[in-house]
Short mmCIF file of C-alpha atoms in Angstrom, two decimals:
data_model
loop_
_atom_site.label_atom_id
_atom_site.label_comp_id
_atom_site.label_asym_id
_atom_site.label_seq_id
_atom_site.Cartn_x
_atom_site.Cartn_y
_atom_site.Cartn_z
CA MET G 665 15.51 48.24 44.53
CA PHE G 666 15.83 48.48 48.28
CA PHE G 667 12.58 50.33 48.96
CA ARG G 668 10.42 47.53 47.57
CA ARG G 669 11.49 45.34 50.49
CA THR G 670 11.43 48.04 53.16
CA LYS G 671 8.48 48.99 55.36
CA PRO G 672 7.21 52.45 54.42
CA GLU G 673 8.06 55.22 56.87
CA TRP G 674 5.53 57.63 55.33
CA ILE G 675 2.17 57.43 53.61
CA ILE G 676 1.53 60.10 50.96
CA VAL G 677 -2.13 60.31 49.98
CA GLY G 678 -3.60 62.28 47.09
CA LEU G 679 -7.34 62.83 47.47
CA GLY G 680 -9.87 62.55 44.68
CA ASN G 681 -12.68 60.47 43.21
CA PRO G 682 -12.00 57.41 41.02
CA GLY G 683 -13.34 57.10 37.49
CA PRO G 684 -13.19 59.05 34.24
CA ALA G 685 -16.18 61.27 35.13
CA TYR G 686 -14.03 63.00 37.76
CA THR G 687 -10.84 63.44 35.73
CA ASN G 688 -9.54 67.02 35.75
CA THR G 689 -12.15 68.25 38.23
CA ARG G 690 -11.16 70.64 41.03
CA HIS G 691 -11.76 67.93 43.65
CA ASN G 692 -9.22 65.65 41.95
CA VAL G 693 -6.08 67.79 42.09
CA GLY G 694 -4.79 65.50 44.85
CA PHE G 695 -4.89 62.59 42.38
CA VAL G 696 -3.16 64.72 39.73
CA ALA G 697 -0.40 65.64 42.18
CA ILE G 698 0.16 62.05 43.34
CA ASP G 699 0.32 60.87 39.70
CA ARG G 700 2.90 63.56 38.95
CA LEU G 701 4.91 62.63 42.05
CA ALA G 702 4.87 58.96 41.05
CA GLU G 703 6.09 59.95 37.58
CA LYS G 704 8.92 62.03 39.07
CA LEU G 705 9.91 59.16 41.34
CA GLY G 706 9.85 56.65 38.47
CA VAL G 707 7.05 54.41 39.74
CA LYS G 708 3.60 53.42 38.48
CA ILE G 709 0.76 53.92 40.95
CA ASP G 710 -1.32 50.98 39.76
CA ARG G 711 -1.22 48.31 42.46
CA VAL G 712 -4.60 47.97 44.21
CA LYS G 713 -4.17 47.56 47.97
CA TYR G 714 -5.80 49.08 51.08
CA SER G 715 -8.79 50.25 48.97
CA ALA G 716 -6.42 52.41 46.94
CA TYR G 717 -4.10 52.50 43.97
CA THR G 718 -0.64 52.34 45.51
CA ALA G 719 3.06 52.40 44.71
CA THR G 720 6.19 52.27 46.85
CA ALA G 721 8.99 54.75 46.23
CA ALA G 722 11.86 56.51 47.98
CA ILE G 723 12.21 60.20 48.87
CA GLY G 724 15.38 61.41 50.56
CA GLY G 725 16.37 57.87 51.49
CA LYS G 726 12.99 57.20 53.14
CA THR G 727 10.53 54.62 51.88
CA VAL G 728 7.08 56.06 51.12
CA LEU G 729 3.75 54.53 50.16
CA LEU G 730 1.88 56.59 47.55
CA MET G 731 -1.91 56.24 47.66
CA LYS G 732 -4.95 57.22 45.59
CA PRO G 733 -8.01 55.96 47.52
CA THR G 734 -10.69 54.21 45.47
CA THR G 735 -13.29 54.75 48.20
CA PHE G 736 -14.53 58.09 46.80
CA MET G 737 -13.65 61.34 48.53
CA ASN G 738 -16.02 61.19 51.50
CA LEU G 739 -14.66 57.82 52.65
CA SER G 740 -10.95 58.49 51.99
CA GLY G 741 -10.11 57.85 55.64
CA GLN G 742 -11.03 54.18 55.34
CA ALA G 743 -8.20 53.56 52.86
CA VAL G 744 -5.74 55.65 54.87
CA ARG G 745 -6.59 53.84 58.11
CA GLN G 746 -6.07 50.42 56.50
CA ALA G 747 -2.56 51.29 55.33
CA ALA G 748 -1.61 53.22 58.48
CA ARG G 749 -2.73 50.36 60.69
CA TYR G 750 -0.98 47.70 58.59
CA TYR G 751 2.36 49.52 58.67
CA ALA G 752 1.90 51.01 62.18
CA ILE G 753 2.41 54.53 60.83
CA GLU G 754 1.48 57.42 63.13
CA PRO G 755 -0.71 60.29 61.82
CA GLU G 756 2.32 62.63 61.87
CA LYS G 757 3.77 60.52 59.04
CA VAL G 758 0.61 60.58 56.90
CA LEU G 759 0.92 63.38 54.35
CA VAL G 760 -2.25 64.37 52.48
CA ILE G 761 -2.48 66.39 49.24
CA PHE G 762 -5.89 67.88 48.47
CA ASP G 763 -7.89 70.74 46.95
CA ASP G 764 -8.71 73.91 48.89
CA VAL G 765 -11.47 76.32 47.80
CA SER G 766 -10.20 79.05 50.14
CA LEU G 767 -6.92 79.38 48.20
CA ALA G 768 -6.64 81.11 44.82
CA PRO G 769 -6.15 78.75 41.87
CA GLY G 770 -2.53 77.64 41.70
CA ARG G 771 -1.52 78.68 45.23
CA ILE G 772 -0.35 76.01 47.65
CA ARG G 773 -0.11 75.88 51.42
CA VAL G 774 1.79 73.46 53.65
CA ARG G 775 0.36 72.82 57.13
CA ALA G 776 1.50 70.57 59.97
CA ASP G 777 -2.05 69.83 61.11
CA GLY G 778 -5.48 71.42 61.42
CA SER G 779 -9.23 70.92 61.20
CA ALA G 780 -11.13 69.61 58.20
CA GLY G 781 -12.17 73.13 57.18
CA GLY G 782 -15.32 71.71 55.60
CA HIS G 783 -13.39 69.25 53.36
CA ASN G 784 -15.13 65.87 53.51
CA GLY G 785 -12.05 63.87 52.56
CA ILE G 786 -10.04 65.42 55.39
CA LYS G 787 -13.01 65.01 57.75
CA SER G 788 -13.02 61.29 56.94
CA ILE G 789 -9.27 60.94 57.55
CA ILE G 790 -9.50 62.78 60.89
CA SER G 791 -12.38 60.50 61.92
CA GLU G 792 -10.65 57.26 60.90
CA LEU G 793 -7.21 58.14 62.32
CA GLY G 794 -8.69 59.71 65.46
CA SER G 795 -6.33 62.66 64.98
CA GLN G 796 -5.97 65.85 62.98
CA ALA G 797 -2.20 65.96 63.59
CA PHE G 798 -1.20 64.93 60.08
CA PRO G 799 0.66 67.19 57.62
CA ARG G 800 -0.98 68.35 54.45
CA VAL G 801 -0.29 70.14 51.19
CA LYS G 802 -3.29 72.14 50.00
CA ILE G 803 -3.69 73.11 46.35
CA GLY G 804 -5.87 76.16 45.71
CA VAL G 805 -8.76 75.65 43.30
CA GLY G 806 -10.47 78.99 43.94
CA GLU G 807 -13.68 80.09 45.60
CA ARG G 808 -17.17 79.65 44.18
CA PRO G 809 -18.16 82.47 41.80
CA HIS G 810 -20.87 83.56 44.27
CA PRO G 811 -22.15 82.31 47.68
CA ASP G 812 -25.28 80.71 46.20
CA TYR G 813 -23.25 78.52 43.83
CA ASP G 814 -23.53 74.87 44.97
CA LEU G 815 -20.19 73.82 46.50
CA ALA G 816 -20.45 70.24 45.21
CA ASP G 817 -21.07 71.51 41.68
CA TRP G 818 -18.07 73.82 42.02
CA VAL G 819 -15.53 71.25 43.23
CA LEU G 820 -16.79 68.65 40.75
CA GLY G 821 -16.48 71.14 37.89
CA LYS G 822 -13.51 71.37 35.55
CA PHE G 823 -10.89 74.12 35.39
CA SER G 824 -10.93 76.90 32.86
CA SER G 825 -7.99 76.82 30.43
CA GLU G 826 -6.47 79.80 32.27
CA ASP G 827 -6.75 78.10 35.67
CA ARG G 828 -5.47 74.80 34.28
CA LYS G 829 -2.08 76.40 33.58
CA LYS G 830 -1.93 77.70 37.15
CA ILE G 831 -2.84 74.25 38.47
CA GLU G 832 -0.05 72.61 36.46
CA THR G 833 2.44 74.93 38.19
CA ALA G 834 0.80 74.28 41.56
CA VAL G 835 1.07 70.52 41.09
CA GLU G 836 4.81 70.85 40.41
CA ASN G 837 5.16 73.02 43.52
CA ALA G 838 3.11 70.55 45.56
CA CYS G 839 5.46 67.73 44.53
CA GLY G 840 8.43 69.87 45.56
CA ALA G 841 6.74 70.64 48.88
CA VAL G 842 6.13 66.93 49.55
CA GLU G 843 9.78 66.12 48.92
CA ALA G 844 10.96 69.05 51.05
CA LEU G 845 8.62 68.08 53.88
CA ILE G 846 9.85 64.49 54.01
CA GLU G 847 13.52 65.43 53.64
CA LYS G 848 13.64 68.63 55.75
CA GLY G 849 10.40 68.81 57.77
CA VAL G 850 7.16 70.79 57.70
CA THR G 851 8.70 74.14 58.65
CA GLU G 852 11.25 74.06 55.84
CA ALA G 853 8.62 72.98 53.30
CA ALA G 854 6.22 75.72 54.46
CA ASN G 855 8.93 78.38 54.37
CA ARG G 856 9.92 77.36 50.87
CA TYR G 857 6.50 76.85 49.27
CA ASN G 858 3.77 78.71 51.18
CA GLY G 859 2.60 81.71 49.17
CA ARG G 860 3.73 80.25 45.86
#
């Protein structure tokens, strides 16, 4: 296939923590989305490179590198920087999928850029790339039940059965948003998927 021999034009990163203890936690919806995207694109994301599980695929005629960093969430930027530097990919072509506690479970939001908003994985990527001008697809995992609830406990907790169904829909929408963003641009993807 042509894309296996072609330099990636985009990096698509799903954020999460490696290991079975973190499977199906709120903080790992980025991993879930990247796994689903790999499945849709007919590739296995199992090659270890750039401190991440990776796979190469094609979206809209463009070669993309799919990544699931193995560095743990707070150091995600290290893996992203390695791949971006190797392929000389600018931040504007690094697309990140991650969890957002400010969005209701199952909602997604496409953004062209922005601050970390308290998300340690995004903070790490901004620090390592020296830029916050990278597009992102946020998947809502819901707010803490009350302000005193420990945020780490919340994001490392698992979804209720009701929320899990919403997340499954959100993951499908996130995959659609990624494809729309790469094929048509951020504005088109945001218009089509924001608010879903």
